[in-house]
Coordinates of C-alpha atoms and ligand atoms in Angstrom, one line a residue:
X1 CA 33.9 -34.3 2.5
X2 CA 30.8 -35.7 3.5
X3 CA 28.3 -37.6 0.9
X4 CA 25.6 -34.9 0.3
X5 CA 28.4 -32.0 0.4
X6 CA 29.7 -34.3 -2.5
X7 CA 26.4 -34.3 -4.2
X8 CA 25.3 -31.0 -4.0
X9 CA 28.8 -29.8 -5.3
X10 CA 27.3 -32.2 -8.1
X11 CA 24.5 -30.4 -8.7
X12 CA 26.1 -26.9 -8.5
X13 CA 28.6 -28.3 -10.9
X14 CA 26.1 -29.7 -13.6
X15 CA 23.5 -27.0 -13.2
X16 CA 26.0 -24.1 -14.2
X17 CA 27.7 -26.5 -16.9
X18 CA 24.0 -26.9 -18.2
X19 CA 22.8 -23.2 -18.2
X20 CA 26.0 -22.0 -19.9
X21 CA 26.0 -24.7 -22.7
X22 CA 22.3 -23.8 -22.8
X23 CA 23.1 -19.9 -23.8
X24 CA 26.3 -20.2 -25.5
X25 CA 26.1 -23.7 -27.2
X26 CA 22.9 -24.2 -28.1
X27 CA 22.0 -26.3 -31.3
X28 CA 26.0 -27.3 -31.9
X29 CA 27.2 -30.4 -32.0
X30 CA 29.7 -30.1 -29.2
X31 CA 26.5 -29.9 -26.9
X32 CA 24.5 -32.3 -28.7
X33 CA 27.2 -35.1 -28.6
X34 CA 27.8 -34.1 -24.6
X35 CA 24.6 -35.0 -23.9
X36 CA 24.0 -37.9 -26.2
X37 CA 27.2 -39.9 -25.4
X38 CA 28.0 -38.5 -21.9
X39 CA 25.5 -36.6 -19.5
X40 CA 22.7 -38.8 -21.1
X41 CA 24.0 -42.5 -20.2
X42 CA 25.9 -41.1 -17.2
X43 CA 22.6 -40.3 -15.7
X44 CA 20.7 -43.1 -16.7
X45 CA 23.4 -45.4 -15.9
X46 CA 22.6 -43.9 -11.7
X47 CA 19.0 -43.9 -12.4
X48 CA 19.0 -47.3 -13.6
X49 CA 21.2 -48.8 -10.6
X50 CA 18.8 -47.1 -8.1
X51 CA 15.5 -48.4 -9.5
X52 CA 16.8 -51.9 -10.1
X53 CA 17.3 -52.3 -6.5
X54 CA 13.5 -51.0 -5.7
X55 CA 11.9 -53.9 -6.6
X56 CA 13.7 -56.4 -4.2
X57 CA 14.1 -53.5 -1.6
X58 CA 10.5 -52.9 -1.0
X59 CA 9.2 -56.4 -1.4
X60 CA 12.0 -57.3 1.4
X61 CA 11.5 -54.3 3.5
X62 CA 7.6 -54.4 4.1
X63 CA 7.2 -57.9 4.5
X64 CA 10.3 -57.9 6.8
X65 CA 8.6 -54.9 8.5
X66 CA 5.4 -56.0 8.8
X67 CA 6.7 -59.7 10.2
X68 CA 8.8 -57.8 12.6
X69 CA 5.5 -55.7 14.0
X70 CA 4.1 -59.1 14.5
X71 CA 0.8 -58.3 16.1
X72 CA -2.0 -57.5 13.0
X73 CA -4.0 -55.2 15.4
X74 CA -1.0 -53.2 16.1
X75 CA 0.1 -53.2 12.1
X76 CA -3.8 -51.8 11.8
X77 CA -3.3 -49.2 13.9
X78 CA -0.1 -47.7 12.6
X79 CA -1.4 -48.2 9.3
X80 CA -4.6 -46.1 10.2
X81 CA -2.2 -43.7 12.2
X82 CA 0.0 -43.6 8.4
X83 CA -3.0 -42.9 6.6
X84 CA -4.3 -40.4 8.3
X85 CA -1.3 -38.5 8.8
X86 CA -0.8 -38.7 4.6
X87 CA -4.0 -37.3 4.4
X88 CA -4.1 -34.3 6.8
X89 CA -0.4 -33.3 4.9
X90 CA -1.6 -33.8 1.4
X91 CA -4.9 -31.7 2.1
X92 CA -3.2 -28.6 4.0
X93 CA -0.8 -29.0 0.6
X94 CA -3.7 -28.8 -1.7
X95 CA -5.1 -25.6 0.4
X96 CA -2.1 -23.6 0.4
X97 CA -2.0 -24.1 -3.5
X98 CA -6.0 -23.0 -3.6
X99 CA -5.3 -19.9 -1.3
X100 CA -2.3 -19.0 -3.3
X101 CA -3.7 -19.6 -6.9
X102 CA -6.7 -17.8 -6.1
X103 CA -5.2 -14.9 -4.5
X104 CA -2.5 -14.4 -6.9
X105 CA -4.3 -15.3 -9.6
X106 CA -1.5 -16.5 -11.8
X107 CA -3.7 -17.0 -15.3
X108 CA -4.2 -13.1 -15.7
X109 CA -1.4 -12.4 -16.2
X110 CA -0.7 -15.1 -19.5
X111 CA -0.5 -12.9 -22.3
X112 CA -3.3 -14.1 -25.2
X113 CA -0.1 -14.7 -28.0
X114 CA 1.8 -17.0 -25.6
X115 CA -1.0 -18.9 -24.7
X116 CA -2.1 -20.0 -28.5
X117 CA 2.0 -20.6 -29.0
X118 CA 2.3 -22.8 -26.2
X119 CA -1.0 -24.8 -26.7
X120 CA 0.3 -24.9 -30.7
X121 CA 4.0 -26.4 -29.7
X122 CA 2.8 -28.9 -27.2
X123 CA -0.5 -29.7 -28.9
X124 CA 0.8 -33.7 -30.1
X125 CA 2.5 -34.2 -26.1
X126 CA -0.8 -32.8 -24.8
X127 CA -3.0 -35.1 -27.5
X128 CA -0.4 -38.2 -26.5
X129 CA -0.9 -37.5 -22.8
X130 CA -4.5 -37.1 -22.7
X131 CA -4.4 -40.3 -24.8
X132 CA -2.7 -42.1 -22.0
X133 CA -5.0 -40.1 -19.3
X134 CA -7.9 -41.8 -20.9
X135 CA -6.5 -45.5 -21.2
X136 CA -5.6 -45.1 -17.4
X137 CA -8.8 -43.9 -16.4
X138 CA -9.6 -43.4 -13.1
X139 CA -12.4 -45.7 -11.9
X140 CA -12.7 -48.9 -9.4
X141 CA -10.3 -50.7 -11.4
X142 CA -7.2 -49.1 -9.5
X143 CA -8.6 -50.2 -6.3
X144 CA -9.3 -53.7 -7.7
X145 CA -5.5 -53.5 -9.6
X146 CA -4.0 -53.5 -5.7
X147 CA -4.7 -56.9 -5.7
X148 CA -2.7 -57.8 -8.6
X149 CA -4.2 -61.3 -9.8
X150 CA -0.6 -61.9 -11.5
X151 CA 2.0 -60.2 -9.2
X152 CA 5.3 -61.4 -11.6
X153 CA 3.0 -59.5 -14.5
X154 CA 2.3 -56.2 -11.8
X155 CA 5.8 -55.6 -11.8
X156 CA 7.4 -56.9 -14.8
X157 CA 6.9 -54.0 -16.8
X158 CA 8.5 -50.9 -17.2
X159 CA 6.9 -49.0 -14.4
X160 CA 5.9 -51.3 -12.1
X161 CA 2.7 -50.9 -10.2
X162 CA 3.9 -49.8 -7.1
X163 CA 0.5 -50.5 -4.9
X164 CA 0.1 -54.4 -6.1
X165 CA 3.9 -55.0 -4.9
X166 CA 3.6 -53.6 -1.6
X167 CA 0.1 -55.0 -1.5
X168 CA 1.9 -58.8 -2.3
X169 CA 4.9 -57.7 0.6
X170 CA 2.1 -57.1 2.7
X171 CA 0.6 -60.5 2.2
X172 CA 3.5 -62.3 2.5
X173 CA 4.3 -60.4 5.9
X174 CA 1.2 -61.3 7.4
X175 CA 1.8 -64.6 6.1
X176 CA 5.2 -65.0 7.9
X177 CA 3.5 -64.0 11.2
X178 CA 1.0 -67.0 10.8
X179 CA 3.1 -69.5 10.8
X180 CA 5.5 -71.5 12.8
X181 CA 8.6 -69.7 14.0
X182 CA 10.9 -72.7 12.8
X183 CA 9.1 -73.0 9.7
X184 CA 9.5 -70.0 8.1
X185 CA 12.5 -68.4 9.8
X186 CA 14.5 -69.5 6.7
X187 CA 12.2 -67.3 4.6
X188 CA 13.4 -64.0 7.1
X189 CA 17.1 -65.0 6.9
X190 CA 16.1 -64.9 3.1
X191 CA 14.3 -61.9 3.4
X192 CA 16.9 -60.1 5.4
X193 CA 19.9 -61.2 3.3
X194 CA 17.9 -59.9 0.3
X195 CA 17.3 -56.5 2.6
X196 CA 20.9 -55.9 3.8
X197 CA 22.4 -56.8 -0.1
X198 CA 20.0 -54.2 -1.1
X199 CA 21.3 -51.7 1.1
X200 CA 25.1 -52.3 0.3
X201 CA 24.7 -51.9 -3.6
X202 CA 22.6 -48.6 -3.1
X203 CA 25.5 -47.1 -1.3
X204 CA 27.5 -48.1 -4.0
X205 CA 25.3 -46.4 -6.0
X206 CA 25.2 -43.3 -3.9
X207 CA 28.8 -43.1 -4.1
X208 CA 28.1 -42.8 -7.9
X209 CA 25.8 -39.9 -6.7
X210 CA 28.0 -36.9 -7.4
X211 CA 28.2 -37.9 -11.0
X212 CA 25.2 -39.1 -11.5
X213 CA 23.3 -36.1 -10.2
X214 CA 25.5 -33.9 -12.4
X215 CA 24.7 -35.6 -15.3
X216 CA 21.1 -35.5 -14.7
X217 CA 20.7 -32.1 -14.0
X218 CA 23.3 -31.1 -16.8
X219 CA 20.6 -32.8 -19.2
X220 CA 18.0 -31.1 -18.1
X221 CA 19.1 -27.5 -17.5
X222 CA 21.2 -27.8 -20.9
X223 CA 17.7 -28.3 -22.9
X224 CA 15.4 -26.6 -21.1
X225 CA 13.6 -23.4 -22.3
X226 CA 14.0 -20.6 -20.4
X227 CA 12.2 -18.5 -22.1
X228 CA 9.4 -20.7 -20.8
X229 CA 10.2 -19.7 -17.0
X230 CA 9.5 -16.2 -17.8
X231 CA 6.5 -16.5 -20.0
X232 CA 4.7 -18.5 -17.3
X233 CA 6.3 -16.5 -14.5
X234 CA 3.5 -16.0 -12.3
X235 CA 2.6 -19.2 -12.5
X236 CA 5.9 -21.0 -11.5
X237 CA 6.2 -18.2 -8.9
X238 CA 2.9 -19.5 -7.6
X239 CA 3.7 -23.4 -7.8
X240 CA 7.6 -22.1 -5.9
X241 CA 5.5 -20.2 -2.8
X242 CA 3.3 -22.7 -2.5
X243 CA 6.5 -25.3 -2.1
X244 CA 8.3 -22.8 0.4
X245 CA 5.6 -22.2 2.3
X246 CA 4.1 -25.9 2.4
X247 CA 8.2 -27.1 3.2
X248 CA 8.9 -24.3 6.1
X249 CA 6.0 -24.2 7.2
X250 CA 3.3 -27.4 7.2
X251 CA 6.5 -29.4 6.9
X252 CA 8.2 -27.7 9.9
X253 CA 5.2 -27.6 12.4
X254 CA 4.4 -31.6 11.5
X255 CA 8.0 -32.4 12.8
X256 CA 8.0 -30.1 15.6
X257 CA 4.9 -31.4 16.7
X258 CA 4.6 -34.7 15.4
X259 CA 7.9 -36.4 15.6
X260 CA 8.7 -33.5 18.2
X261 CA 12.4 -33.0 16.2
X262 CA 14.1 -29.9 16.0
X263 CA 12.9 -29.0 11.6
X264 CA 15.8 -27.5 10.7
X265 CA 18.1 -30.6 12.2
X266 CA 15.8 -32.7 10.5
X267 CA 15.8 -30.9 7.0
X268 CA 19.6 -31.3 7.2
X269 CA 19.6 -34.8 7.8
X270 CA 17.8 -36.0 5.0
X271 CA 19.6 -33.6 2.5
X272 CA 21.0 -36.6 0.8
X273 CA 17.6 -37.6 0.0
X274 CA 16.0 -34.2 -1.1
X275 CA 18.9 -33.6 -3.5
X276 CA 18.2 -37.1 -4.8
X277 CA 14.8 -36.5 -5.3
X278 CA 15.5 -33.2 -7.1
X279 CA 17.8 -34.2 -9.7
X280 CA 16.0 -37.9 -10.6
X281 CA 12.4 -36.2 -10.0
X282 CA 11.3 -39.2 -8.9
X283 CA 9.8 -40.9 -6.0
X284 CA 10.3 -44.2 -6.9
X285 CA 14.1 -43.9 -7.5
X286 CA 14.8 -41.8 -4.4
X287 CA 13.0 -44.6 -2.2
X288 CA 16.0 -47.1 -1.9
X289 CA 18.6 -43.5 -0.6
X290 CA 14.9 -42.7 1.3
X291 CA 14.9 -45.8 3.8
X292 CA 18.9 -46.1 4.0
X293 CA 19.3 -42.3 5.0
X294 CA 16.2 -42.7 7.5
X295 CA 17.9 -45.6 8.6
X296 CA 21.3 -43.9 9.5
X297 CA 20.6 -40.7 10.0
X298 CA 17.9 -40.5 12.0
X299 CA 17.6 -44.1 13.6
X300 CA 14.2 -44.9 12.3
X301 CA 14.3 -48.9 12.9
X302 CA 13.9 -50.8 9.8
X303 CA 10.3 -52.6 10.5
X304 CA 8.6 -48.9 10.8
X305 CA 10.7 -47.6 7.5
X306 CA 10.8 -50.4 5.7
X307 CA 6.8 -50.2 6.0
X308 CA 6.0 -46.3 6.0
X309 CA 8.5 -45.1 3.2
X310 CA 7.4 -47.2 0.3
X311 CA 3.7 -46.5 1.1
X312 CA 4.4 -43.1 1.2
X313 CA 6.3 -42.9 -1.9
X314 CA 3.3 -44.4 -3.8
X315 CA 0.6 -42.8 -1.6
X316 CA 1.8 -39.7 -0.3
X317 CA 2.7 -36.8 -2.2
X318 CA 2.5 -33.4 -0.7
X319 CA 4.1 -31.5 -3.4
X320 CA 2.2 -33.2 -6.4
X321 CA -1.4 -32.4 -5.1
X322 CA -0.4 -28.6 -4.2
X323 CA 1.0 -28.7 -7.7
X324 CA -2.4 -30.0 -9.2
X325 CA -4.4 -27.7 -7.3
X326 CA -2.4 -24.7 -8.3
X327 CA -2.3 -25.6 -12.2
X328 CA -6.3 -26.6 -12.6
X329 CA -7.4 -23.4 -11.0
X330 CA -4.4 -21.9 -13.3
X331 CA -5.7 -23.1 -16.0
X332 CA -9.1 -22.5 -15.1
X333 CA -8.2 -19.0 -15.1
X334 CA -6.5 -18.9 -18.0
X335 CA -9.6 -20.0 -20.3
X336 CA -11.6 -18.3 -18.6
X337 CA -13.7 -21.1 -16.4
X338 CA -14.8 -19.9 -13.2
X339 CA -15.4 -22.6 -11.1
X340 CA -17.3 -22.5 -8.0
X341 CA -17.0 -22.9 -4.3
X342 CA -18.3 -26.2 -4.9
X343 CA -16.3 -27.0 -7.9
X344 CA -12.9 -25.6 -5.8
X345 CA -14.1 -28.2 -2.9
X346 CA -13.8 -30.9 -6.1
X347 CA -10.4 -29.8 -6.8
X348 CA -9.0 -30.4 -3.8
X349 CA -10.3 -33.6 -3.1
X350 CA -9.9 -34.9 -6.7
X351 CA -6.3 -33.2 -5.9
X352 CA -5.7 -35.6 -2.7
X353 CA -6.9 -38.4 -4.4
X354 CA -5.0 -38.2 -7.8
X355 CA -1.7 -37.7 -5.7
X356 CA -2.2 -41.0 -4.1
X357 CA -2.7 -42.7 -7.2
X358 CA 0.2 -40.7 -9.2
X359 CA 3.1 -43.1 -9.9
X360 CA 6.4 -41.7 -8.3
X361 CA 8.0 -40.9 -11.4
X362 CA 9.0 -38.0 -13.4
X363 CA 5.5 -36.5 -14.2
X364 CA 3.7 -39.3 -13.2
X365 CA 0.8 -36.6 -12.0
X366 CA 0.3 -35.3 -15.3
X367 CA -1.7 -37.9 -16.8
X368 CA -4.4 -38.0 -13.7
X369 CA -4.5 -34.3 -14.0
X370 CA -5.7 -34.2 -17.2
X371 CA -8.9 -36.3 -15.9
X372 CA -9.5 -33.3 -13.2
X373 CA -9.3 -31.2 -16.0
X374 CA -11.9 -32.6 -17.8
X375 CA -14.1 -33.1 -14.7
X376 CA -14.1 -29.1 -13.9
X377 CA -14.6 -28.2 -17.3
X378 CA -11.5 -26.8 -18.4
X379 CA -10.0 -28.2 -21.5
X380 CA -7.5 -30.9 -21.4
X381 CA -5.4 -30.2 -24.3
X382 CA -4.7 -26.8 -21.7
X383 CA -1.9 -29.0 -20.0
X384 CA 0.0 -28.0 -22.8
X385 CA 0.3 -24.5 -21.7
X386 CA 2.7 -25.8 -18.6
X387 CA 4.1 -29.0 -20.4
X388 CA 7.4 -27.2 -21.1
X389 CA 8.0 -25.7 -17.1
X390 CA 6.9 -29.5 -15.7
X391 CA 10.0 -30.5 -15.6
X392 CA 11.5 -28.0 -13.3
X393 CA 8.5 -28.1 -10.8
X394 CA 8.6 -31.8 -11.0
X395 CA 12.2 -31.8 -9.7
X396 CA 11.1 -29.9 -6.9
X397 CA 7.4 -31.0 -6.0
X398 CA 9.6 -34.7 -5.4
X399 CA 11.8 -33.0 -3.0
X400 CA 8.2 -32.4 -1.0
X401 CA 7.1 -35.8 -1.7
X402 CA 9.7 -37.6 -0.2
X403 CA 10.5 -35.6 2.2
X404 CA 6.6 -35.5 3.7
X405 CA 7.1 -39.0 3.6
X406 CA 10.2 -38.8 6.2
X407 CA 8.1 -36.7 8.6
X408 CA 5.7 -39.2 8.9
X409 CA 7.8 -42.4 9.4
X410 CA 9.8 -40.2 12.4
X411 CA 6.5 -39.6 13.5
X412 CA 5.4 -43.4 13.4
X413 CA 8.9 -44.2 15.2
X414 CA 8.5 -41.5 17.5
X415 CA 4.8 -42.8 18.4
X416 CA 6.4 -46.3 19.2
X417 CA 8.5 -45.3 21.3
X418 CA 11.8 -44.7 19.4
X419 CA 14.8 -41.9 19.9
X420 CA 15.7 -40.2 17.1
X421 CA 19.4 -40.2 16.2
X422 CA 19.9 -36.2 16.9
Ligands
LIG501 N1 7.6 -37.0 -10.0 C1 6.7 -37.1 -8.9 C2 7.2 -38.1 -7.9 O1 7.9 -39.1 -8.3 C3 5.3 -37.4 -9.3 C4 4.7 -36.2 -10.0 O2 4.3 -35.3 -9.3 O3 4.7 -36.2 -11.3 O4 7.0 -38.0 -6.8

C-alpha cells in the first residue's frame, strides 16, 4: 500500500472513531482516558518528531540552497520572482473570500441568541487572545525582528521565529559563496550531512504517519462541537467555497500556467503533504514532509526547494488570508459595521499582509486578526463568535497554505530550467 493510501486510511480511521465517541461517549471516562493517555501523546509524540527536525532542516536547506545558486544576482531574481508570485496567489485568495463574503453575506443569517452565547462561552479565550494580539503588535518591530540580534535566543523558544532563522540561513549561504572553495567546503559537507540526516529521520517519522494522523484527528473530531458547525453554517460554508474554489481553481490555473503541470497530477502528488497539513494544521510541521515529497515526487532539485518552501511556509499563506478576509467582513456583518469600499480595500491588504506575518501553526492567524479587527472598527472580543469552528477551518486553510507553496517552488524549478518528475 502506498504511504499516503496508508495515511488517509489514517485519517478515515480516526475521524469516524472520533465522531462516534463524540455522540455516543461523550463526557465518560472511557473517552476521556482515550484521549488523555492514547490519542493525546500518540499525536504529539508525531508532532513533536516532525517539528524537531525543522529547525536543523531549514537552516541546512536554505543556506545549502542559496550556496548552491551561487550567483547573488540570480538568488535576487528568483527571490523577487518568489515574492511576487506569493503575492499575486495570496491577493486573488483574499478576493475570492471578499466576493464570496459579500455576496453571501454569511453574518445575516447568525441568529441574535447564538451570537450573545457564543461571545459569553469564549469571552476569557477571546480576552486572552486579544491580550496576546496586543503584546505582538504589528508595527516595524517585525521587520526589524528578521534580523534577530541573538539568533540561538530567535529560535530557542517554543515557537521559534521562523523569519530570523531563515534570515540567519540566508546569511550564512551568502557567506559560503564568499569565500574560498577549499575553505569552506567542510562547512557544505557539514551542511549536507545535517540535510540528508534530516531527511532520513522524517521518513521515519512519516512512517509513523498513519498513526500519528489518526490520533490527531481522533482528538480533534472526538471534542469538537458540532453543534457549532451548524450554528455558524453559513459562515463555514462560506470559508469551505472560498477554499474549493481558490484550490480548483486559482490553484489549478497557477500550475497549468505557471509550472505548466497537468493540476490534477499535481494535486495527487503532493497528497502526502495536504493530508499532513490537514491533520497537524500546521505549516511549520508539514514543512520537513513539504521539501522531501517535492523532492521525490516531483523532482524539484534541492537548492530551489530547500529555498522556496520554508519562505513560503512562513510568508505564504493562501488559505489564511482568504480565511481573514471572509471572517472580518463576517463579523463586520454580524455587529452590524458596514465598512466601505475603501475600508474593504484595507481588508484585503491588511489580509495579505497579516498572512505573511502569521506563524505556521495551528491558529497562528488569529492573533493578527484580531488587530484588523480593531483597525475596521469591528469589535475584537467578536473573534469569539468563530473561536469554537477555527479549528476545523484551520485544518483545512493549511492544506491551501502549503500546497500554494508547492505551486510556486514547481514554478521556480520550472523557470530554471527543470523537468518535473511526471
Ligand atoms: N495554521 C496555519 C498554518 O500553519 C496558520 C493559520 O492560518 O492559523 O499555516
Amino acid at each position: 500500500m502506498k504511504r499516503h493510501t496508508k495515511i488517509f486510511l489514517g485519517l478515515i480511521i480516526g475521524a469516524a472513531a472520533g465522531v462516534l465517541s463524540n455522540k455516543f461517549l461523550p463526557g465518560t471516562l472511557l473517552l476521556e482516558a482515550t484521549q488523555k493517555y492514547f490519542s493525546d501523546p500518540l499525536g504529539k509524540i508525531f508532532l513533536n518528531m516532525l517539528i524537531m527536525m525543522v529547525i536543523p532542516l531549514v537552516f541546512a536547506s536554505v543556506s545549502l540552497g542559496v550556496a548552491q545558486i551561487g550567483d547573488l544576482k540570480h538568488l535576487g531574481n528568483i527571490g523577487l520572482r518568489t515574492a511576487l508570485y506569493f503575492l499575486l496567489a495570496t491577493t486573488l485568495a483574499v478576493i475570492i473570500g471578499l466576493a464570496l463574503v459579500n455576496s453571501i453575506r454569511p453574518g445575516d443569517y447568525l441568529p441574535e441568541e447564538t451570537k450573545t452565547e457564543l461571545l459569553a462561552s469564549y469571552s476569557s479565550q477571546a480576552a486572552e487572545l486579544k491580550d496576546t494580539a496586543e503584546k505582538t503588535g504589528f508595527g516595524i518591530q517585525i521587520l526589524v525582528n528578521v534580523v534577530p540580534r541573538n539568533p540561538v535566543a530567535a529560535i530557542a523558544r517554543p515557537n521559534p521565529d521562523m523569519l530570523a532563522l531563515i534570515f540567519l540561513a540566508l546569511m550564512v549561504g551568502i557567506g559560503i559563496t564568499m569565500v574560498k572553495k577549499e575553505r569552506v567546503q567542510p562547512l557544505v559537507r557539514v551542511l549536507e550531512g545535517i540535510n540528508d540526516v534530516t531527511v532520513a529521520i522524517i521518513n521515519i517519522a512519516m512512517k509513523l504517519a498513519p498513526f500519528g494522523v489518526a490520533a490527531l484527528i481522533f482528538s480533534v473530531t472526538s471534542r469538537f462541537g458540532y453543534d457549532l458547525l451548524i450554528a455558524l453554517g453559513m459562515y463555514v460554508i462560506t470559508v469551505l467555497l472560498g477554499f474549493t474554489l481558490h484550490f480548483f481553481g486559482v490553484f489549478s490555473f497557477l500550475v497549468r500556467i505557471f509550472a505548466r503541470y497537468n493540476p490534477l497530477r499535481f494535486f495527487r502528488k503532493v497528497e502526502t503533504v495536504m493530508l499532513t497539513a490537514f491533520s497537524t494544521s500546521s505549516s511549520n510541521a508539514t514543512l520537513p514532509t513539504t521539501i522531501t515529497v517535492s523532492q521525490e515526487n516531483l523532482g524539484i532539485p534541492a537548492k530551489i526547494s530547500g529555498f522556496v518552501l520554508p519562505l513560503g511556509a512562513t510568508m505564504n499563506m493562501n488559505g489564511t488570508a482568504l480565511f481573514e478576509g471572509v471572517t472580518v467582513l463576517f463579523l463586520a456583518q454580524v455587529f452590524g459595521v458596514d465598512l466601505t469600499l475603501s475600508q474593504q480595500v484595507i481588508v484585503v491588504i491588511m489580509s495579505v499582509v497579516t498572512a505573511v506575518g502569521a506563524a505556521g501553526v495551528p491558529s497562528g492567524a488569529i492573533p493578527l486578526m484580531i488587530i484588523v479587527l480593531g483597525m475596521v472598527g469591528v469589535p475584537a472580543e467578536g473573534i469569539a463568535i468563530i473561536l469554537g469552528v477555527d479549528r476545523i477551518l484551520d485544518m483545512c486553510r493549511t492544506v491551501l497554505n502549503v500546497t500554494g507553496d508547492i505551486t510556486c517552488a514547481a514554478y521556480i524549478a520550472r523557470t530554471e530550467g527543470v523537468e518535473l518528475k511526471q
